[in-house]
Amino acid sequence: MGFISQWVRRVATHSRNLMTLFKYNANLWKYNCQKALDTLLHGRPQQTKHIPFMITSKMKKSLYSLGYVERDINKMTPSEAITTINHCTKKSTKEPALTEVQQDNSTGRT
């Protein structure tokens, strides 16, 4: 008697699993067909433009490889960083000329 009840439970569990799997695949097929029909009738949806709001560590690594240092990266906006990375703009090796205020500070004059 124990064997038969175990067998019945196992068959019931398998049939529930098969039914769930069938429903999942039917819904997936329905969804994919609706998306394909929508694309066919209305064309591809326009992609939205992404607005960067932070410089990620991956972006920082790319900027480091282009010759930028932490100080330069901290001064950049996220959109400047993306533009720099996309155009592979390496940092110029020339140091900017010191301004009069910086020169006064370096000599100790006020």
PDB file of C-alpha atoms in Angstrom:
ATOM      1  CA  MET A   1       0.000   0.000   0.000  1.00  0.00           C
ATOM      2  CA  GLY A   2       2.859   2.427   0.771  1.00  0.00           C
ATOM      3  CA  PHE A   3       4.381   1.892  -2.653  1.00  0.00           C
ATOM      4  CA  ILE A   4       1.158   2.771  -4.467  1.00  0.00           C
ATOM      5  CA  SER A   5       0.592   5.964  -2.456  1.00  0.00           C
ATOM      6  CA  GLN A   6       4.192   7.081  -3.113  1.00  0.00           C
ATOM      7  CA  TRP A   7       3.748   6.351  -6.804  1.00  0.00           C
ATOM      8  CA  VAL A   8       0.483   8.343  -6.906  1.00  0.00           C
ATOM      9  CA  ARG A   9       2.158  11.299  -5.143  1.00  0.00           C
ATOM     10  CA  ARG A  10       5.099  11.188  -7.551  1.00  0.00           C
ATOM     11  CA  VAL A  11       2.801  11.093 -10.601  1.00  0.00           C
ATOM     12  CA  ALA A  12       0.729  13.982  -9.209  1.00  0.00           C
ATOM     13  CA  THR A  13       3.884  16.058  -8.592  1.00  0.00           C
ATOM     14  CA  HIS A  14       5.230  15.348 -12.078  1.00  0.00           C
ATOM     15  CA  SER A  15       1.910  16.211 -13.686  1.00  0.00           C
ATOM     16  CA  ARG A  16       1.813  19.533 -11.765  1.00  0.00           C
ATOM     17  CA  ASN A  17       5.367  20.298 -12.884  1.00  0.00           C
ATOM     18  CA  LEU A  18       4.510  19.466 -16.494  1.00  0.00           C
ATOM     19  CA  MET A  19       1.402  21.641 -16.342  1.00  0.00           C
ATOM     20  CA  THR A  20       3.412  24.568 -14.941  1.00  0.00           C
ATOM     21  CA  LEU A  21       6.049  24.103 -17.634  1.00  0.00           C
ATOM     22  CA  PHE A  22       3.372  23.974 -20.339  1.00  0.00           C
ATOM     23  CA  LYS A  23       1.712  27.176 -19.056  1.00  0.00           C
ATOM     24  CA  TYR A  24       5.076  28.954 -18.895  1.00  0.00           C
ATOM     25  CA  ASN A  25       6.014  28.017 -22.454  1.00  0.00           C
ATOM     26  CA  ALA A  26       2.543  28.908 -23.763  1.00  0.00           C
ATOM     27  CA  ASN A  27       2.728  32.345 -22.124  1.00  0.00           C
ATOM     28  CA  LEU A  28       6.271  32.880 -23.418  1.00  0.00           C
ATOM     29  CA  TRP A  29       5.209  31.965 -26.951  1.00  0.00           C
ATOM     30  CA  LYS A  30       2.202  34.302 -26.704  1.00  0.00           C
ATOM     31  CA  TYR A  31       4.392  37.171 -25.442  1.00  0.00           C
ATOM     32  CA  ASN A  32       7.020  36.679 -28.155  1.00  0.00           C
ATOM     33  CA  CYS A  33       4.342  36.536 -30.861  1.00  0.00           C
ATOM     34  CA  GLN A  34       2.747  39.745 -29.582  1.00  0.00           C
ATOM     35  CA  LYS A  35       6.121  41.530 -29.528  1.00  0.00           C
ATOM     36  CA  ALA A  36       6.959  40.304 -33.044  1.00  0.00           C
ATOM     37  CA  LEU A  37       3.568  41.390 -34.383  1.00  0.00           C
ATOM     38  CA  ASP A  38       3.858  44.773 -32.667  1.00  0.00           C
ATOM     39  CA  THR A  39       7.328  45.281 -34.175  1.00  0.00           C
ATOM     40  CA  LEU A  40       6.066  44.230 -37.596  1.00  0.00           C
ATOM     41  CA  LEU A  41       3.104  46.614 -37.496  1.00  0.00           C
ATOM     42  CA  HIS A  42       4.668  49.615 -35.757  1.00  0.00           C
ATOM     43  CA  GLY A  43       8.399  49.267 -36.363  1.00  0.00           C
ATOM     44  CA  ARG A  44      11.082  49.056 -33.748  1.00  0.00           C
ATOM     45  CA  PRO A  45      10.591  51.188 -30.652  1.00  0.00           C
ATOM     46  CA  GLN A  46      12.850  54.224 -30.463  1.00  0.00           C
ATOM     47  CA  GLN A  47      15.670  53.887 -28.015  1.00  0.00           C
ATOM     48  CA  THR A  48      15.730  56.356 -25.199  1.00  0.00           C
ATOM     49  CA  LYS A  49      18.771  58.476 -24.534  1.00  0.00           C
ATOM     50  CA  HIS A  50      20.608  57.644 -21.335  1.00  0.00           C
ATOM     51  CA  ILE A  51      21.739  60.493 -19.125  1.00  0.00           C
ATOM     52  CA  PRO A  52      24.839  59.612 -17.110  1.00  0.00           C
ATOM     53  CA  PHE A  53      24.739  60.659 -13.466  1.00  0.00           C
ATOM     54  CA  MET A  54      27.973  59.184 -12.123  1.00  0.00           C
ATOM     55  CA  ILE A  55      31.416  58.017 -13.220  1.00  0.00           C
ATOM     56  CA  THR A  56      31.630  54.268 -12.641  1.00  0.00           C
ATOM     57  CA  SER A  57      34.762  52.366 -11.657  1.00  0.00           C
ATOM     58  CA  LYS A  58      34.870  50.853 -15.160  1.00  0.00           C
ATOM     59  CA  MET A  59      34.862  54.359 -16.635  1.00  0.00           C
ATOM     60  CA  LYS A  60      37.630  55.394 -14.210  1.00  0.00           C
ATOM     61  CA  LYS A  61      39.779  52.453 -15.333  1.00  0.00           C
ATOM     62  CA  SER A  62      39.312  53.527 -18.946  1.00  0.00           C
ATOM     63  CA  LEU A  63      40.254  57.105 -18.075  1.00  0.00           C
ATOM     64  CA  TYR A  64      43.335  55.906 -16.161  1.00  0.00           C
ATOM     65  CA  SER A  65      44.424  53.953 -19.234  1.00  0.00           C
ATOM     66  CA  LEU A  66      44.061  57.147 -21.296  1.00  0.00           C
ATOM     67  CA  GLY A  67      46.480  58.935 -18.953  1.00  0.00           C
ATOM     68  CA  TYR A  68      44.109  60.793 -16.653  1.00  0.00           C
ATOM     69  CA  VAL A  69      44.747  60.951 -12.911  1.00  0.00           C
ATOM     70  CA  GLU A  70      42.280  61.002 -10.035  1.00  0.00           C
ATOM     71  CA  ARG A  71      42.356  64.808  -9.821  1.00  0.00           C
ATOM     72  CA  ASP A  72      41.408  65.133 -13.507  1.00  0.00           C
ATOM     73  CA  ILE A  73      38.636  62.560 -13.199  1.00  0.00           C
ATOM     74  CA  ASN A  74      37.152  64.282 -10.141  1.00  0.00           C
ATOM     75  CA  LYS A  75      36.867  67.523 -12.147  1.00  0.00           C
ATOM     76  CA  MET A  76      34.990  65.803 -15.007  1.00  0.00           C
ATOM     77  CA  THR A  77      31.249  65.507 -15.306  1.00  0.00           C
ATOM     78  CA  PRO A  78      29.918  62.039 -16.192  1.00  0.00           C
ATOM     79  CA  SER A  79      29.009  63.194 -19.711  1.00  0.00           C
ATOM     80  CA  GLU A  80      32.531  64.602 -20.240  1.00  0.00           C
ATOM     81  CA  ALA A  81      33.989  61.294 -19.077  1.00  0.00           C
ATOM     82  CA  ILE A  82      31.823  59.325 -21.510  1.00  0.00           C
ATOM     83  CA  THR A  83      32.737  61.641 -24.387  1.00  0.00           C
ATOM     84  CA  THR A  84      36.436  61.322 -23.526  1.00  0.00           C
ATOM     85  CA  ILE A  85      36.216  57.528 -23.404  1.00  0.00           C
ATOM     86  CA  ASN A  86      34.157  57.238 -26.603  1.00  0.00           C
ATOM     87  CA  HIS A  87      36.576  59.445 -28.547  1.00  0.00           C
ATOM     88  CA  CYS A  88      39.653  57.850 -26.890  1.00  0.00           C
ATOM     89  CA  THR A  89      40.971  61.321 -26.095  1.00  0.00           C
ATOM     90  CA  LYS A  90      44.297  60.899 -24.344  1.00  0.00           C
ATOM     91  CA  LYS A  91      45.383  63.470 -21.812  1.00  0.00           C
ATOM     92  CA  SER A  92      47.764  66.025 -23.241  1.00  0.00           C
ATOM     93  CA  THR A  93      51.254  65.786 -21.778  1.00  0.00           C
ATOM     94  CA  LYS A  94      51.628  69.556 -21.615  1.00  0.00           C
ATOM     95  CA  GLU A  95      51.011  71.055 -18.199  1.00  0.00           C
ATOM     96  CA  PRO A  96      48.906  74.198 -18.337  1.00  0.00           C
ATOM     97  CA  ALA A  97      50.735  77.435 -17.659  1.00  0.00           C
ATOM     98  CA  LEU A  98      50.515  78.627 -14.081  1.00  0.00           C
ATOM     99  CA  THR A  99      48.147  81.479 -13.542  1.00  0.00           C
ATOM    100  CA  GLU A 100      49.284  84.581 -11.699  1.00  0.00           C
ATOM    101  CA  VAL A 101      47.485  83.469  -8.526  1.00  0.00           C
ATOM    102  CA  GLN A 102      49.156  80.054  -8.638  1.00  0.00           C
ATOM    103  CA  GLN A 103      52.563  81.683  -9.195  1.00  0.00           C
ATOM    104  CA  ASP A 104      52.009  84.004  -6.232  1.00  0.00           C
ATOM    105  CA  ASN A 105      51.027  81.048  -4.055  1.00  0.00           C
ATOM    106  CA  SER A 106      54.097  79.059  -5.097  1.00  0.00           C
ATOM    107  CA  THR A 107      56.473  81.949  -4.280  1.00  0.00           C
ATOM    108  CA  GLY A 108      54.747  82.712  -1.021  1.00  0.00           C
ATOM    109  CA  ARG A 109      53.602  86.227  -1.979  1.00  0.00           C
ATOM    110  CA  THR A 110      50.098  87.360  -1.145  1.00  0.00           C
TER     111      THR A 110
END
